[in-house]
Structures are given as structure tokens and as C-alpha cells.
Amino acid sequence: MKRGFFIAIAAVCFAVGLQGQTVKTGVLVVGNGSNALGAGIQAAKSGVKTTILVTEPGFKPKSSAKSMVSGIERDFLKAINNGKQLTPQQNTNDLIKLFTDTIKNLTILKSVTWTKFKRSGGGWVVELSDKKSIKAEVLVDADQSGKLKQSLQIEYKFPTWNALDYANTLYKTSIAAGFSLANTNASFLSLYQFLIPGQNNLLVLNPEQESFSGGQAAGATAAYAAFFHKKTSESVLKNIQGELLNFRLSIFPMADVNDLDSNWKAMQFMGLSGILKAELANGSASFLPDKTVTTAEVTQPLKDHFYKAQIWFDDHKGQEMTIGATIDLVCYTGGRSPVTTRNEINKYWKTKFKFSSEFDEKRIINRREFSVLFYSYNNPFNVRVDKTGRITR
């Protein structure tokens, strides 16, 4: 991946070409909907040779006006539909081709008939009707017809989008957010819903919940396994989340802050940590970046994340969360020099951090500022969680 968890690694990739009658690829995606497009495009952009196998003449992507759009999907919609949600167009596939032709590592095969899928080592081989075959390290089933699942003869449940609910910490394992469910777009997909027990290097997407962002989540997970020659059961949550955020995919649902905001990433990290919770109302989750932070709302979550926060709050009982107090807290929990950090924050306030407000240590800090300071100096994202989203030490 050119960013995220592949940034420090040379551009090693799978050779794709005919070797006899077998084409080799890193990730093989089967399908022609939004799930398939998102998965294939993300896997390719993450630096892995990717093939999308389409049995039909073209793609039939779907989108919902109520679903959140970010990153690659925003660029995709801008390219093929002037930034608007998809509507039936005769030239949709021509525009999709113009967009996908610019993506390195991506091959799309249309009107292909396959005869059999089978295991090959830790990966997969698909036999085609023309006697050729494709060998892949990871298979992504985004097939809407159900024929691939029937052919594999493997029992599995399709991953389903979850409504954000703070009674459950599973949202901290999210790798996609914002799909429109029945009454809400405050939704997410957990990494661990993609992983099938006993079935490595096979990822499936729900044909009843077609989503470009859900496809991206599967694509990044598949690319991680293919690039590092690992099993999907060895997926590292934080690395995959970081990769998707680097491609500007929202993994925490925020209706009022999109990826075009200069502080979006910091607020994504803060929302994902649960230190600052979104307001759930009218089917949406709002982060409320201009709302002031109270000591009461952050005390316990910060204690859960950082050992030293327990001591700091014991020594600062009842103190309001001013900008000055937040700097002290960040320095204490992160082991930083208060003087150096203060001077740096003052210097960067309007330049690097792009705040419109004035730097005033006595003022109560707002959620945007709080998120950026922690993201910059002691990011809670670095604290590990288990498969249920609970913090692990």
C-alpha cells in the first residue's frame, strides 16, 4: 500500500501474466455491484495486484442518498456522476471504465464464465470456461447471484452492518461506517464480521447490503493478507483501520464532519476511541466539533486508555477542561515536556492545526481542538483493543 501499513515497504507486487494457462493475482473479487467495485478498487490502490471477475457484461452499482460518502467513493461518484448518488445511466459502465483504467494494479474481466472454484495451497484457483484459470491468494465473494457461495459449499453468515450503540464496544473494531440501514446511517462494519472461522483467505460481502465502503473494507483486509503473505485470520485491526483512514474512508459514522475537513482524521480517531461520544439523534451520529468538552465526559474513558490519567484526574478534581488543562493532561499521559509542547501548540494553532479560534489557555476546549491535541501528541488510537472492542493492556 502506498500509504498506511505499506509505506515503509518497497513496492513488491505479484506478477500477473500468463504462465501457461494460469493468470496469477493477489486478490480476486467476484461480482458486479458496489461491493465488488469498492473491494477491487481499494485492494488495487492498497498496492496489490487485483482482478475483478464479472460474469455479466458490466457493473450494476447501487447507492443510497442517505448513506455517507467519503474518500475514494467521493472521487468515484464525482468522476462518473458529477458527485451525485448513482442513477440509471446508459453510459455508467463507460464512465466506470474511464475511472478504473487509471488505477494501477487493477484488472477487470467482464462477461467471463467460470466453471469451478477450488482451494490451492492457502489460496484459490478458479477455472474458466475457456480452459484458462486464475490463481489468487485471497478471494472476495461479492457475487449477488449466490452461485459462488453454492459452488464453494461452505457455510458462512454474511457480514451485516450494525447500528452504533454505546452499550457495546464493538464499534471500536469498525473498518467502514455510514451505510443507510432502516432508520439510521449511524452504522458500522466490524473487521471480525468478515473473518470466517476455519476459512482463511476468503472474505464475503452481503448482497442484500450493497455498499462501496463495505467493499473497501473487504478490499483492504484482503490486500493486507495478500501483500504480507498472511492468512486473513492474522489481520491486524489497527493496521487495516489506519490504511482505510489514509484513503479517507470514514470508519466511524459522523454526519456533521466529512473527510474534506482538515481535522477529520483526528476526530475519526477520537470517535473510534469512544473518549468523546457522538450524539445519536434522528437516525444520525453527530460529533459536534464546536461543543465544549466537560471533565465528566472524558474522565473515565481517558482513565481506561491511559494509566497516568488516573493520577492526573485525582490531582485535578473538578478542574474544567480548558486548553491549558488539556495540554497538561496530554503531556502527563504522553510523557512530554509541558514547556516545549505548549510552545509548539501555540505555534501550530492556526498553521498546522488550522484552527480558526485564538490560542487561549484559559478558554474551555472544544471537541475539535481536544481531538487534534490528543491525535498529535498522545493518540488514543494506539491503544489496542480485542475482537469485542475492549481495551487490552
Short mmCIF file of C-alpha atoms in Angstrom, two decimals:
data_model
loop_
_atom_site.label_atom_id
_atom_site.label_comp_id
_atom_site.label_asym_id
_atom_site.label_seq_id
_atom_site.Cartn_x
_atom_site.Cartn_y
_atom_site.Cartn_z
CA MET A 1 0.00 0.00 0.00
CA LYS A 2 1.46 3.35 -0.94
CA ARG A 3 0.33 4.75 2.38
CA GLY A 4 -0.64 3.31 5.73
CA PHE A 5 0.84 -0.02 6.67
CA PHE A 6 2.73 -0.45 3.38
CA ILE A 7 4.51 2.91 3.48
CA ALA A 8 7.83 1.54 4.71
CA ILE A 9 7.91 -1.43 2.36
CA ALA A 10 9.25 -1.50 -1.17
CA ALA A 11 6.73 -1.85 -3.95
CA VAL A 12 6.79 -5.61 -4.17
CA CYS A 13 3.85 -7.00 -6.09
CA PHE A 14 2.58 -10.18 -7.67
CA ALA A 15 3.47 -10.85 -11.26
CA VAL A 16 0.34 -11.02 -13.34
CA GLY A 17 0.68 -12.65 -16.67
CA LEU A 18 0.09 -15.81 -18.50
CA GLN A 19 2.10 -18.73 -17.23
CA GLY A 20 0.79 -21.48 -19.38
CA GLN A 21 -2.92 -21.01 -18.97
CA THR A 22 -2.89 -19.60 -15.44
CA VAL A 23 -3.07 -15.92 -14.51
CA LYS A 24 -1.80 -15.05 -11.03
CA THR A 25 -3.20 -12.25 -8.93
CA GLY A 26 -3.09 -11.21 -5.30
CA VAL A 27 -6.79 -10.54 -4.72
CA LEU A 28 -9.65 -11.94 -6.79
CA VAL A 29 -13.03 -10.23 -6.43
CA VAL A 30 -16.13 -11.84 -7.91
CA GLY A 31 -19.21 -9.68 -8.51
CA ASN A 32 -20.58 -6.68 -10.38
CA GLY A 33 -22.16 -4.46 -7.71
CA SER A 34 -20.96 -1.70 -5.40
CA ASN A 35 -19.46 -4.28 -3.04
CA ALA A 36 -17.27 -5.66 -5.83
CA LEU A 37 -16.23 -2.26 -7.15
CA GLY A 38 -15.26 -0.97 -3.71
CA ALA A 39 -13.32 -4.14 -2.87
CA GLY A 40 -11.43 -4.28 -6.14
CA ILE A 41 -10.56 -0.61 -6.28
CA GLN A 42 -9.38 -0.48 -2.66
CA ALA A 43 -7.27 -3.65 -2.92
CA ALA A 44 -5.56 -2.28 -6.03
CA LYS A 45 -4.97 1.15 -4.50
CA SER A 46 -3.51 -0.60 -1.46
CA GLY A 47 -0.73 -1.90 -3.70
CA VAL A 48 -1.81 -5.46 -4.55
CA LYS A 49 -2.45 -6.93 -7.98
CA THR A 50 -6.22 -7.29 -8.12
CA THR A 51 -8.66 -8.86 -10.55
CA ILE A 52 -12.42 -8.28 -10.60
CA LEU A 53 -14.21 -11.15 -12.31
CA VAL A 54 -17.59 -10.09 -13.72
CA THR A 55 -19.83 -12.73 -15.26
CA GLU A 56 -22.16 -10.06 -16.67
CA PRO A 57 -21.36 -7.54 -19.45
CA GLY A 58 -20.90 -4.72 -16.93
CA PHE A 59 -21.28 -3.36 -13.41
CA LYS A 60 -24.57 -2.51 -11.73
CA PRO A 61 -23.56 -0.38 -8.75
CA LYS A 62 -26.13 0.83 -6.25
CA SER A 63 -26.01 3.68 -3.78
CA SER A 64 -28.31 5.31 -1.28
CA ALA A 65 -28.79 9.04 -0.88
CA LYS A 66 -28.87 8.52 2.89
CA SER A 67 -25.53 6.70 3.13
CA MET A 68 -22.40 8.66 3.99
CA VAL A 69 -19.83 9.13 1.24
CA SER A 70 -16.11 9.69 1.71
CA GLY A 71 -12.69 9.24 0.14
CA ILE A 72 -12.43 7.03 -2.92
CA GLU A 73 -16.20 6.72 -3.26
CA ARG A 74 -16.48 10.52 -3.36
CA ASP A 75 -13.86 10.60 -6.14
CA PHE A 76 -15.63 7.76 -7.93
CA LEU A 77 -19.04 9.46 -7.85
CA LYS A 78 -17.51 12.74 -8.98
CA ALA A 79 -15.91 11.00 -11.94
CA ILE A 80 -18.95 9.07 -13.11
CA ASN A 81 -21.93 11.13 -11.94
CA ASN A 82 -20.69 14.63 -11.12
CA GLY A 83 -20.51 13.83 -7.42
CA LYS A 84 -24.14 12.75 -7.12
CA GLN A 85 -25.53 9.40 -5.99
CA LEU A 86 -25.91 6.90 -8.81
CA THR A 87 -28.97 6.88 -11.04
CA PRO A 88 -29.55 4.60 -14.04
CA GLN A 89 -27.45 5.88 -16.92
CA GLN A 90 -26.79 4.25 -20.24
CA ASN A 91 -23.15 5.27 -20.13
CA THR A 92 -22.45 4.36 -16.49
CA ASN A 93 -20.13 1.49 -17.44
CA ASP A 94 -18.25 3.67 -19.92
CA LEU A 95 -17.60 6.18 -17.13
CA ILE A 96 -16.65 3.43 -14.68
CA LYS A 97 -14.12 2.17 -17.23
CA LEU A 98 -12.60 5.64 -17.58
CA PHE A 99 -12.20 5.76 -13.79
CA THR A 100 -10.86 2.24 -13.28
CA ASP A 101 -8.47 2.42 -16.26
CA THR A 102 -6.40 4.94 -14.29
CA ILE A 103 -5.92 2.60 -11.32
CA LYS A 104 -2.64 0.73 -11.20
CA ASN A 105 -2.75 -2.99 -10.27
CA LEU A 106 -6.42 -3.39 -11.28
CA THR A 107 -7.65 -5.79 -13.98
CA ILE A 108 -11.35 -6.18 -14.79
CA LEU A 109 -12.61 -9.19 -16.72
CA LYS A 110 -16.20 -8.93 -17.99
CA SER A 111 -18.60 -11.49 -19.45
CA VAL A 112 -16.49 -14.30 -18.04
CA THR A 113 -17.93 -17.74 -17.34
CA TRP A 114 -16.32 -19.75 -14.59
CA THR A 115 -16.77 -23.47 -14.04
CA LYS A 116 -15.16 -24.22 -10.70
CA PHE A 117 -13.53 -22.64 -7.64
CA LYS A 118 -11.17 -24.71 -5.54
CA ARG A 119 -8.52 -24.36 -2.87
CA SER A 120 -4.88 -24.22 -3.96
CA GLY A 121 -2.46 -24.18 -1.05
CA GLY A 122 -3.57 -21.32 1.15
CA GLY A 123 -5.25 -19.55 -1.75
CA TRP A 124 -7.70 -20.20 -4.57
CA VAL A 125 -7.93 -21.23 -8.21
CA VAL A 126 -10.90 -20.52 -10.46
CA GLU A 127 -11.27 -22.50 -13.65
CA LEU A 128 -12.80 -20.61 -16.58
CA SER A 129 -14.88 -21.97 -19.44
CA ASP A 130 -12.11 -21.16 -21.95
CA LYS A 131 -9.81 -23.63 -20.14
CA LYS A 132 -7.77 -20.85 -18.57
CA SER A 133 -7.57 -20.30 -14.83
CA ILE A 134 -6.87 -17.57 -12.29
CA LYS A 135 -4.85 -18.22 -9.15
CA ALA A 136 -5.28 -15.83 -6.22
CA GLU A 137 -4.02 -15.54 -2.67
CA VAL A 138 -7.31 -14.10 -1.38
CA LEU A 139 -10.86 -14.49 -2.71
CA VAL A 140 -13.56 -11.87 -2.10
CA ASP A 141 -17.09 -13.11 -2.72
CA ALA A 142 -19.16 -10.10 -3.77
CA ASP A 143 -21.38 -12.18 -6.04
CA GLN A 144 -25.03 -11.12 -5.94
CA SER A 145 -26.36 -14.27 -7.60
CA GLY A 146 -25.36 -16.70 -4.85
CA LYS A 147 -23.77 -19.06 -7.38
CA LEU A 148 -20.28 -18.66 -5.96
CA LYS A 149 -21.38 -19.48 -2.42
CA GLN A 150 -23.21 -22.54 -3.74
CA SER A 151 -20.11 -23.64 -5.65
CA LEU A 152 -17.82 -23.24 -2.64
CA GLN A 153 -20.12 -25.39 -0.49
CA ILE A 154 -19.03 -23.51 2.60
CA GLU A 155 -21.46 -22.45 5.30
CA TYR A 156 -21.00 -18.87 6.45
CA LYS A 157 -23.00 -15.87 7.54
CA PHE A 158 -22.87 -12.67 5.53
CA PRO A 159 -21.48 -9.70 7.46
CA THR A 160 -24.23 -7.22 8.33
CA TRP A 161 -24.00 -3.55 9.16
CA ASN A 162 -24.54 -2.69 12.83
CA ALA A 163 -26.26 0.38 14.27
CA LEU A 164 -23.91 2.36 16.52
CA ASP A 165 -24.72 1.52 20.14
CA TYR A 166 -22.51 2.69 23.00
CA ALA A 167 -23.74 -0.16 25.18
CA ASN A 168 -21.45 -2.34 23.06
CA THR A 169 -17.76 -1.62 22.33
CA LEU A 170 -17.77 -3.49 19.00
CA TYR A 171 -17.78 -0.15 17.13
CA LYS A 172 -14.09 0.22 18.05
CA THR A 173 -13.35 -2.63 15.61
CA SER A 174 -15.07 -0.82 12.73
CA ILE A 175 -13.49 -0.70 9.26
CA ALA A 176 -16.38 1.03 7.45
CA ALA A 177 -19.17 3.36 8.52
CA GLY A 178 -22.23 5.24 7.36
CA PHE A 179 -24.32 2.73 5.42
CA SER A 180 -28.01 3.60 5.46
CA LEU A 181 -29.95 1.00 7.43
CA ALA A 182 -33.71 1.12 8.01
CA ASN A 183 -33.75 4.23 10.18
CA THR A 184 -30.14 5.29 10.58
CA ASN A 185 -26.81 5.86 8.87
CA ALA A 186 -25.02 5.75 12.24
CA SER A 187 -23.75 2.31 11.32
CA PHE A 188 -20.51 0.36 11.03
CA LEU A 189 -18.97 -2.92 9.89
CA SER A 190 -16.57 -4.77 12.18
CA LEU A 191 -13.40 -6.36 10.81
CA TYR A 192 -14.25 -9.55 12.65
CA GLN A 193 -17.55 -9.95 10.81
CA PHE A 194 -15.53 -10.52 7.61
CA LEU A 195 -13.41 -13.32 9.01
CA ILE A 196 -14.92 -16.78 8.58
CA PRO A 197 -13.93 -19.32 11.26
CA GLY A 198 -11.86 -22.10 9.72
CA GLN A 199 -11.79 -20.44 6.29
CA ASN A 200 -8.70 -18.33 5.68
CA ASN A 201 -8.24 -16.02 2.72
CA LEU A 202 -11.95 -15.97 1.93
CA LEU A 203 -13.93 -12.78 2.55
CA VAL A 204 -17.62 -12.39 1.81
CA LEU A 205 -19.88 -9.38 1.35
CA ASN A 206 -23.62 -9.17 1.88
CA PRO A 207 -25.56 -8.99 -1.42
CA GLU A 208 -28.51 -7.50 0.46
CA GLN A 209 -26.38 -4.58 1.66
CA GLU A 210 -24.52 -3.34 -1.41
CA SER A 211 -22.05 -0.69 -0.34
CA PHE A 212 -18.91 0.79 -1.91
CA SER A 213 -17.47 1.49 1.55
CA GLY A 214 -18.20 -2.04 2.76
CA GLY A 215 -16.40 -3.28 -0.32
CA GLN A 216 -13.42 -1.07 0.51
CA ALA A 217 -13.26 -2.61 3.98
CA ALA A 218 -13.08 -6.10 2.48
CA GLY A 219 -10.60 -4.94 -0.15
CA ALA A 220 -8.17 -3.51 2.40
CA THR A 221 -8.43 -6.66 4.53
CA ALA A 222 -7.76 -8.87 1.51
CA ALA A 223 -4.86 -6.68 0.39
CA TYR A 224 -3.26 -6.85 3.84
CA ALA A 225 -3.22 -10.66 3.70
CA ALA A 226 -2.04 -10.82 0.08
CA PHE A 227 0.70 -8.22 0.43
CA PHE A 228 2.21 -9.71 3.57
CA HIS A 229 1.50 -13.33 2.51
CA LYS A 230 -0.52 -13.85 5.66
CA LYS A 231 -3.77 -15.55 6.47
CA THR A 232 -6.83 -13.35 6.88
CA SER A 233 -7.10 -14.71 10.42
CA GLU A 234 -3.82 -12.85 11.08
CA SER A 235 -5.35 -9.49 10.16
CA VAL A 236 -4.14 -6.62 12.35
CA LEU A 237 -7.07 -4.34 13.12
CA LYS A 238 -5.14 -1.11 13.72
CA ASN A 239 -3.14 -1.50 10.50
CA ILE A 240 -6.24 -2.03 8.39
CA GLN A 241 -8.10 0.84 10.09
CA GLY A 242 -5.10 3.11 9.52
CA GLU A 243 -4.86 2.13 5.87
CA LEU A 244 -8.52 2.92 5.23
CA LEU A 245 -8.28 6.24 7.05
CA ASN A 246 -5.27 7.13 4.90
CA PHE A 247 -7.55 6.67 1.91
CA ARG A 248 -10.10 8.94 3.63
CA LEU A 249 -12.71 6.26 4.31
CA SER A 250 -14.90 7.05 7.31
CA ILE A 251 -14.70 4.15 9.76
CA PHE A 252 -16.66 5.99 12.46
CA PRO A 253 -20.03 7.49 11.45
CA MET A 254 -20.09 11.28 11.81
CA ALA A 255 -22.91 13.02 9.96
CA ASP A 256 -21.58 16.51 10.66
CA VAL A 257 -17.87 16.07 9.84
CA ASN A 258 -16.72 14.70 6.49
CA ASP A 259 -13.32 13.80 5.08
CA LEU A 260 -12.87 17.22 3.47
CA ASP A 261 -12.48 18.76 6.93
CA SER A 262 -8.79 19.39 7.75
CA ASN A 263 -9.25 17.87 11.23
CA TRP A 264 -11.41 14.94 10.09
CA LYS A 265 -8.82 12.24 10.77
CA ALA A 266 -8.21 13.40 14.34
CA MET A 267 -11.95 13.38 15.03
CA GLN A 268 -12.29 9.93 13.44
CA PHE A 269 -9.67 8.61 15.85
CA MET A 270 -11.34 10.27 18.81
CA GLY A 271 -14.80 8.99 17.85
CA LEU A 272 -13.45 5.49 17.32
CA SER A 273 -11.81 5.53 20.76
CA GLY A 274 -15.10 6.43 22.48
CA ILE A 275 -13.38 9.08 24.60
CA LEU A 276 -15.71 11.64 23.03
CA LYS A 277 -19.03 10.09 22.12
CA ALA A 278 -21.24 11.17 19.25
CA GLU A 279 -24.77 12.39 19.86
CA LEU A 280 -27.27 9.88 18.46
CA ALA A 281 -30.47 11.53 17.26
CA ASN A 282 -32.84 11.34 14.29
CA GLY A 283 -31.01 8.43 12.71
CA SER A 284 -27.58 10.06 12.67
CA ALA A 285 -24.47 10.35 14.82
CA SER A 286 -23.18 13.91 15.26
CA PHE A 287 -19.70 14.58 16.64
CA LEU A 288 -20.46 18.26 17.39
CA PRO A 289 -16.90 19.57 16.88
CA ASP A 290 -17.64 23.03 18.31
CA LYS A 291 -19.19 21.75 21.52
CA THR A 292 -17.09 22.29 24.65
CA VAL A 293 -15.58 19.29 26.45
CA THR A 294 -16.59 18.57 30.04
CA THR A 295 -14.37 16.90 32.61
CA ALA A 296 -17.16 14.46 33.47
CA GLU A 297 -17.46 13.02 29.97
CA VAL A 298 -13.75 12.31 29.42
CA THR A 299 -12.50 11.29 32.89
CA GLN A 300 -13.36 7.59 32.84
CA PRO A 301 -12.65 6.98 29.12
CA LEU A 302 -9.21 8.56 29.49
CA LYS A 303 -8.51 6.53 32.63
CA ASP A 304 -9.41 3.42 30.62
CA HIS A 305 -6.94 4.36 27.88
CA PHE A 306 -4.01 5.74 29.88
CA TYR A 307 -2.72 4.60 33.28
CA LYS A 308 -1.39 8.05 34.12
CA ALA A 309 -4.79 9.66 33.54
CA GLN A 310 -5.93 8.14 36.86
CA ILE A 311 -3.27 10.11 38.73
CA TRP A 312 -3.83 13.30 36.74
CA PHE A 313 -7.56 13.41 37.41
CA ASP A 314 -7.03 12.57 41.09
CA ASP A 315 -4.80 15.65 41.31
CA HIS A 316 -7.13 17.86 39.24
CA LYS A 317 -10.55 17.15 40.70
CA GLY A 318 -13.28 19.41 39.41
CA GLN A 319 -10.96 21.22 37.03
CA GLU A 320 -12.58 22.42 33.84
CA MET A 321 -11.16 21.12 30.59
CA THR A 322 -9.51 24.32 29.48
CA ILE A 323 -6.97 24.37 26.67
CA GLY A 324 -4.24 24.73 29.29
CA ALA A 325 -5.52 21.80 31.37
CA THR A 326 -5.78 19.64 28.25
CA ILE A 327 -2.17 20.41 27.33
CA ASP A 328 -1.10 19.43 30.86
CA LEU A 329 -3.11 16.20 30.57
CA VAL A 330 -1.69 15.33 27.14
CA CYS A 331 1.86 15.95 28.35
CA TYR A 332 1.41 13.99 31.57
CA THR A 333 -0.19 10.93 29.98
CA GLY A 334 2.15 11.01 26.96
CA GLY A 335 5.40 11.74 28.81
CA ARG A 336 6.07 15.02 27.01
CA SER A 337 7.74 18.26 28.07
CA PRO A 338 5.00 20.75 29.08
CA VAL A 339 7.07 23.81 28.12
CA THR A 340 8.15 22.50 24.71
CA THR A 341 4.69 21.15 23.90
CA ARG A 342 2.96 24.39 24.93
CA ASN A 343 5.22 26.47 22.73
CA GLU A 344 4.74 24.09 19.80
CA ILE A 345 0.94 24.06 20.13
CA ASN A 346 0.87 27.85 20.29
CA LYS A 347 3.00 27.99 17.13
CA TYR A 348 0.90 25.43 15.22
CA TRP A 349 -2.55 26.58 16.42
CA LYS A 350 -3.61 28.29 13.21
CA THR A 351 -1.00 26.95 10.80
CA LYS A 352 -0.63 23.18 11.15
CA PHE A 353 -3.81 22.61 13.17
CA LYS A 354 -5.81 25.13 11.10
CA PHE A 355 -7.97 26.30 14.00
CA SER A 356 -9.98 29.47 13.41
CA SER A 357 -10.07 30.29 17.13
CA GLU A 358 -7.41 32.14 19.11
CA PHE A 359 -4.99 30.27 21.35
CA ASP A 360 -6.12 30.99 24.90
CA GLU A 361 -5.18 28.52 27.62
CA LYS A 362 -7.97 29.73 29.91
CA ARG A 363 -10.73 29.00 27.41
CA ILE A 364 -12.76 25.76 27.67
CA ILE A 365 -11.55 23.47 24.89
CA ASN A 366 -13.95 22.25 22.21
CA ARG A 367 -14.16 18.76 20.75
CA ARG A 368 -12.28 19.62 17.56
CA GLU A 369 -9.34 21.09 19.47
CA PHE A 370 -9.34 18.29 22.05
CA SER A 371 -9.27 15.66 19.28
CA VAL A 372 -6.39 17.31 17.42
CA LEU A 373 -4.22 17.77 20.52
CA PHE A 374 -4.58 14.14 21.55
CA TYR A 375 -4.14 12.92 17.97
CA SER A 376 -0.95 14.96 17.64
CA TYR A 377 0.67 14.22 21.00
CA ASN A 378 -0.85 11.07 22.55
CA ASN A 379 -3.15 9.34 20.08
CA PRO A 380 -5.65 7.01 21.82
CA PHE A 381 -5.84 5.05 18.56
CA ASN A 382 -2.52 3.46 19.55
CA VAL A 383 -4.21 1.69 22.47
CA ARG A 384 -5.07 -1.86 21.42
CA VAL A 385 -8.49 -3.47 21.65
CA ASP A 386 -9.64 -7.09 21.42
CA LYS A 387 -12.18 -8.55 18.98
CA THR A 388 -15.06 -7.14 21.00
CA GLY A 389 -13.55 -3.65 21.17
CA ARG A 390 -12.47 -3.90 24.80
CA ILE A 391 -9.17 -2.25 25.68
CA THR A 392 -6.26 -4.65 26.20
CA ARG A 393 -3.06 -3.84 28.06
#
